[in-house]
C-alpha cells in the first residue's frame, strides 16, 4: 500500500544519511570562525549534493547556530516517526 511504500522511502533516505558526514564548505577566518553562519537552506543543499535527494529545509533542526569550522550535528525530521541525527563537517572554502 502507499503508506508502506512512503515509509520504506523514508527509511531508505535515513539509511543513506545515518552514520555519514555531509561536508559543507564555507568561508572562514583564521580562527575558524565563519563569515556568517550555516543555515537550514545550506544544509538542505549539501544533503542534496551528497545523496541526490532534496530534504525540505523546514525538516532540518539546528540546535544552535553553526558559526565555526568543524563537526556539528543537526536533526532531520522526515516524518513524525522518522527523525535522526546527521553529522556535518564544515570545512574552510
Tab-separated table of C-alpha atoms in Angstrom:
chain	number	residue	atom	x	y	z
A	1	UNK	CA	0.000	0.000	0.000
A	2	UNK	CA	1.014	3.634	-0.492
A	3	UNK	CA	1.717	4.345	3.175
A	4	UNK	CA	4.063	1.368	3.437
A	5	UNK	CA	5.934	2.441	0.276
A	6	UNK	CA	6.271	6.001	1.581
A	7	UNK	CA	7.636	4.667	4.870
A	8	UNK	CA	10.133	2.459	3.015
A	9	UNK	CA	11.333	5.504	1.047
A	10	UNK	CA	11.806	7.495	4.280
A	11	UNK	CA	13.735	4.604	5.814
A	12	UNK	CA	15.888	4.419	2.652
A	13	UNK	CA	16.728	8.137	2.941
A	14	UNK	CA	17.509	7.700	6.620
A	15	UNK	CA	19.831	4.794	5.779
A	16	UNK	CA	21.700	6.968	3.271
A	17	UNK	CA	22.373	9.700	5.853
A	18	UNK	CA	22.800	7.997	9.237
A	19	UNK	CA	26.437	7.322	10.078
A	20	UNK	CA	27.810	9.521	7.301
A	21	UNK	CA	29.197	13.045	7.261
A	22	UNK	CA	27.788	15.690	4.988
A	23	UNK	CA	30.549	18.136	4.023
A	24	UNK	CA	29.825	21.853	3.730
A	25	UNK	CA	32.497	24.315	2.577
A	26	UNK	CA	32.155	27.825	3.998
A	27	UNK	CA	34.269	30.973	4.091
A	28	UNK	CA	36.046	31.336	7.415
A	29	UNK	CA	38.656	33.499	9.101
A	30	UNK	CA	41.983	32.400	10.569
A	31	UNK	CA	40.407	31.417	13.891
A	32	UNK	CA	37.955	29.015	12.226
A	33	UNK	CA	35.004	31.365	12.659
A	34	UNK	CA	32.668	31.539	9.684
A	35	UNK	CA	31.782	34.761	7.894
A	36	UNK	CA	28.080	34.362	8.690
A	37	UNK	CA	26.516	31.048	9.651
A	38	UNK	CA	25.305	27.797	8.101
A	39	UNK	CA	21.513	27.697	7.858
A	40	UNK	CA	18.846	25.121	7.062
A	41	UNK	CA	18.924	26.007	3.358
A	42	UNK	CA	22.698	25.463	3.192
A	43	UNK	CA	22.325	22.082	4.887
A	44	UNK	CA	19.461	21.078	2.589
A	45	UNK	CA	21.593	21.932	-0.473
A	46	UNK	CA	24.580	19.999	0.908
A	47	UNK	CA	22.413	16.930	1.551
A	48	UNK	CA	21.030	17.188	-1.993
A	49	UNK	CA	24.575	17.250	-3.404
A	50	UNK	CA	25.549	14.343	-1.145
A	51	UNK	CA	22.670	11.886	-1.770
A	52	UNK	CA	20.879	13.440	-4.737
A	53	UNK	CA	17.623	13.912	-2.831
A	54	UNK	CA	16.255	17.213	-1.597
A	55	UNK	CA	15.189	17.418	2.044
A	56	UNK	CA	12.865	20.325	2.844
A	57	UNK	CA	14.847	22.850	4.888
A	58	UNK	CA	11.926	23.060	7.336
A	59	UNK	CA	12.594	19.433	8.279
A	60	UNK	CA	16.134	20.234	9.469
A	61	UNK	CA	16.557	21.261	13.100
A	62	UNK	CA	19.654	23.177	14.181
A	63	UNK	CA	20.054	23.342	17.969
A	64	UNK	CA	22.459	26.278	17.906
A	65	UNK	CA	23.760	28.443	15.048
A	66	UNK	CA	26.653	26.893	13.126
A	67	UNK	CA	29.326	29.580	13.014
A	68	UNK	CA	32.590	27.634	13.071
A	69	UNK	CA	34.647	25.109	11.146
A	70	UNK	CA	34.447	21.535	12.430
A	71	UNK	CA	31.927	18.809	13.168
A	72	UNK	CA	28.348	19.723	14.005
A	73	UNK	CA	25.168	17.698	14.396
A	74	UNK	CA	21.666	18.543	13.226
A	75	UNK	CA	18.435	16.571	13.380
A	76	UNK	CA	16.389	15.693	10.314
A	77	UNK	CA	12.653	15.096	10.842
A	78	UNK	CA	11.349	13.319	7.734
A	79	UNK	CA	8.086	12.248	9.386
A	80	UNK	CA	6.662	12.238	12.897
A	81	UNK	CA	8.060	8.701	13.323
A	82	UNK	CA	11.292	9.186	11.352
A	83	UNK	CA	13.901	11.558	12.756
A	84	UNK	CA	17.624	11.082	13.111
A	85	UNK	CA	20.893	12.974	13.611
A	86	UNK	CA	23.071	13.979	10.669
A	87	UNK	CA	26.745	14.896	11.081
A	88	UNK	CA	28.007	17.957	9.249
A	89	UNK	CA	31.678	18.542	8.572
A	90	UNK	CA	32.109	22.267	7.969
A	91	UNK	CA	35.386	22.897	6.160
A	92	UNK	CA	37.040	26.140	5.013
A	93	UNK	CA	36.193	27.091	1.429
